[in-house]
């Protein structure tokens, strides 16, 4: 799953078929879709993309594609810092909590449940995740770059 969200809610989600991997080509295609979606759902907004340092995100190919797409500003992400990635410390743990113990018939059932879960979240849920990001970045600076616990 690749998910993009902001304080107003879910922006774009892609759920890959089982066994698929995200490489630079796949991520660039995702960024193209994201750019088109942002134009529709967040017109005129100043967008800052925050993604981690996974190879598909940082490859020369991806960086060149982002320039040619005239993509938005990117927020730098420190290496080895899942504690500063809001999807890792906030969004996905809450989704895992929702799914825990559920048996799904097939991939379509999982995808449907995940999409419904995201759609059912109020604006405040996403805004809270962004507030926690701000708190974690401040805590990281205060700790001079050390890992930020809950």
Short mmCIF file of C-alpha atoms in Angstrom, two decimals:
data_model
loop_
_atom_site.label_atom_id
_atom_site.label_comp_id
_atom_site.label_asym_id
_atom_site.label_seq_id
_atom_site.Cartn_x
_atom_site.Cartn_y
_atom_site.Cartn_z
CA UNK A 1 0.00 0.00 0.00
CA UNK A 2 1.18 3.46 -0.85
CA UNK A 3 -0.80 6.21 0.82
CA UNK A 4 -0.65 9.99 0.68
CA UNK A 5 -2.58 12.06 3.19
CA UNK A 6 -2.60 15.47 4.81
CA UNK A 7 -4.37 17.25 7.64
CA UNK A 8 -7.57 17.39 5.55
CA UNK A 9 -7.72 13.65 4.90
CA UNK A 10 -6.75 10.94 2.46
CA UNK A 11 -5.40 12.26 -0.84
CA UNK A 12 -4.37 9.13 -2.76
CA UNK A 13 -4.03 5.43 -2.06
CA UNK A 14 -2.69 2.58 -4.17
CA UNK A 15 -2.95 -1.03 -3.12
CA UNK A 16 -0.69 -3.35 -5.09
CA UNK A 17 -1.41 -6.94 -5.96
CA UNK A 18 0.18 -9.51 -3.69
CA UNK A 19 3.80 -10.13 -4.61
CA UNK A 20 4.24 -6.76 -6.32
CA UNK A 21 7.06 -4.47 -5.28
CA UNK A 22 7.55 -0.75 -5.47
CA UNK A 23 10.55 0.20 -7.59
CA UNK A 24 11.45 3.56 -9.12
CA UNK A 25 9.29 3.03 -12.22
CA UNK A 26 6.29 2.08 -10.11
CA UNK A 27 6.81 4.97 -7.70
CA UNK A 28 7.13 7.47 -10.56
CA UNK A 29 3.81 6.24 -11.95
CA UNK A 30 2.31 6.69 -8.48
CA UNK A 31 3.68 10.24 -8.31
CA UNK A 32 2.08 11.02 -11.69
CA UNK A 33 -1.26 9.83 -10.36
CA UNK A 34 -0.74 11.76 -7.13
CA UNK A 35 0.04 14.95 -9.03
CA UNK A 36 -3.16 14.62 -11.07
CA UNK A 37 -5.19 13.86 -7.96
CA UNK A 38 -3.76 16.82 -6.04
CA UNK A 39 -4.75 19.11 -8.89
CA UNK A 40 -8.35 17.91 -8.44
CA UNK A 41 -8.67 17.58 -4.66
CA UNK A 42 -6.27 20.25 -3.37
CA UNK A 43 -6.26 22.91 -6.11
CA UNK A 44 -4.14 25.93 -5.32
CA UNK A 45 -2.72 24.41 -2.12
CA UNK A 46 0.97 24.58 -1.33
CA UNK A 47 2.00 20.93 -1.20
CA UNK A 48 5.07 19.61 0.58
CA UNK A 49 5.75 15.94 -0.11
CA UNK A 50 7.12 13.94 2.80
CA UNK A 51 8.36 10.49 1.97
CA UNK A 52 11.03 8.41 3.62
CA UNK A 53 14.43 7.47 2.22
CA UNK A 54 13.42 4.20 0.56
CA UNK A 55 15.41 3.61 -2.64
CA UNK A 56 12.43 4.13 -4.99
CA UNK A 57 11.87 7.54 -3.38
CA UNK A 58 15.45 8.72 -3.56
CA UNK A 59 16.77 7.20 -6.78
CA UNK A 60 18.18 9.49 -9.45
CA UNK A 61 15.40 8.30 -11.78
CA UNK A 62 12.71 9.34 -9.29
CA UNK A 63 14.39 12.67 -8.54
CA UNK A 64 14.65 13.43 -12.28
CA UNK A 65 10.99 12.50 -12.78
CA UNK A 66 9.94 14.77 -9.91
CA UNK A 67 11.80 17.65 -11.57
CA UNK A 68 10.21 16.97 -14.95
CA UNK A 69 6.78 16.72 -13.34
CA UNK A 70 7.57 20.02 -11.63
CA UNK A 71 6.60 18.29 -8.44
CA UNK A 72 6.14 20.10 -5.22
CA UNK A 73 8.66 20.81 -2.52
CA UNK A 74 9.94 17.73 -0.70
CA UNK A 75 10.49 17.70 3.04
CA UNK A 76 13.85 16.07 3.78
CA UNK A 77 13.59 12.92 5.86
CA UNK A 78 16.47 11.80 8.10
CA UNK A 79 17.91 8.35 7.39
CA UNK A 80 16.69 5.48 9.55
CA UNK A 81 13.93 7.51 11.16
CA UNK A 82 10.57 5.70 11.01
CA UNK A 83 9.78 7.55 14.24
CA UNK A 84 9.46 10.71 12.09
CA UNK A 85 7.27 9.28 9.31
CA UNK A 86 3.60 9.91 10.12
CA UNK A 87 2.36 6.91 8.17
CA UNK A 88 4.74 4.67 10.17
CA UNK A 89 4.14 6.07 13.66
CA UNK A 90 0.47 7.07 13.34
CA UNK A 91 -1.56 5.93 10.36
CA UNK A 92 -0.46 2.33 9.78
CA UNK A 93 -0.47 1.25 13.45
CA UNK A 94 -4.09 2.43 13.69
CA UNK A 95 -5.00 0.58 10.48
CA UNK A 96 -3.28 -2.59 11.78
CA UNK A 97 -5.26 -2.27 15.01
CA UNK A 98 -8.49 -2.13 12.96
CA UNK A 99 -7.57 -5.19 10.85
CA UNK A 100 -6.12 -7.30 13.66
CA UNK A 101 -7.81 -10.68 13.96
CA UNK A 102 -9.96 -10.23 10.84
CA UNK A 103 -10.07 -13.02 8.27
CA UNK A 104 -10.56 -11.82 4.70
CA UNK A 105 -11.83 -13.98 1.86
CA UNK A 106 -9.45 -12.49 -0.70
CA UNK A 107 -7.35 -9.46 -1.62
CA UNK A 108 -10.41 -7.56 -2.83
CA UNK A 109 -12.02 -7.90 0.60
CA UNK A 110 -8.88 -6.54 2.28
CA UNK A 111 -8.69 -3.63 -0.14
CA UNK A 112 -12.38 -2.82 0.32
CA UNK A 113 -12.04 -2.84 4.09
CA UNK A 114 -8.95 -0.63 4.00
CA UNK A 115 -10.65 1.88 1.70
CA UNK A 116 -13.79 1.97 3.89
CA UNK A 117 -11.65 2.46 6.99
CA UNK A 118 -9.90 5.46 5.44
CA UNK A 119 -13.19 6.94 4.17
CA UNK A 120 -14.72 6.57 7.62
CA UNK A 121 -12.04 8.63 9.34
CA UNK A 122 -13.04 12.20 10.18
CA UNK A 123 -10.96 15.24 9.29
CA UNK A 124 -9.78 15.47 12.91
CA UNK A 125 -8.18 12.01 12.71
CA UNK A 126 -5.82 13.14 9.93
CA UNK A 127 -5.21 16.56 11.52
CA UNK A 128 -4.17 14.79 14.74
CA UNK A 129 -1.58 12.78 12.80
CA UNK A 130 -0.05 15.98 11.41
CA UNK A 131 0.02 17.57 14.87
CA UNK A 132 1.88 14.51 16.14
CA UNK A 133 4.39 14.91 13.30
CA UNK A 134 5.10 18.48 14.39
CA UNK A 135 5.52 17.33 18.00
CA UNK A 136 7.91 14.52 16.95
CA UNK A 137 10.06 16.82 14.82
CA UNK A 138 10.35 19.27 17.72
CA UNK A 139 11.22 16.43 20.10
CA UNK A 140 13.87 15.19 17.67
CA UNK A 141 15.47 18.64 17.50
CA UNK A 142 15.34 18.94 21.30
CA UNK A 143 17.03 15.51 21.60
CA UNK A 144 19.64 16.55 19.03
CA UNK A 145 18.53 13.88 16.55
CA UNK A 146 18.02 10.97 18.93
CA UNK A 147 15.14 8.57 18.38
CA UNK A 148 11.73 9.88 19.44
CA UNK A 149 9.62 7.53 21.54
CA UNK A 150 5.89 7.91 22.09
#
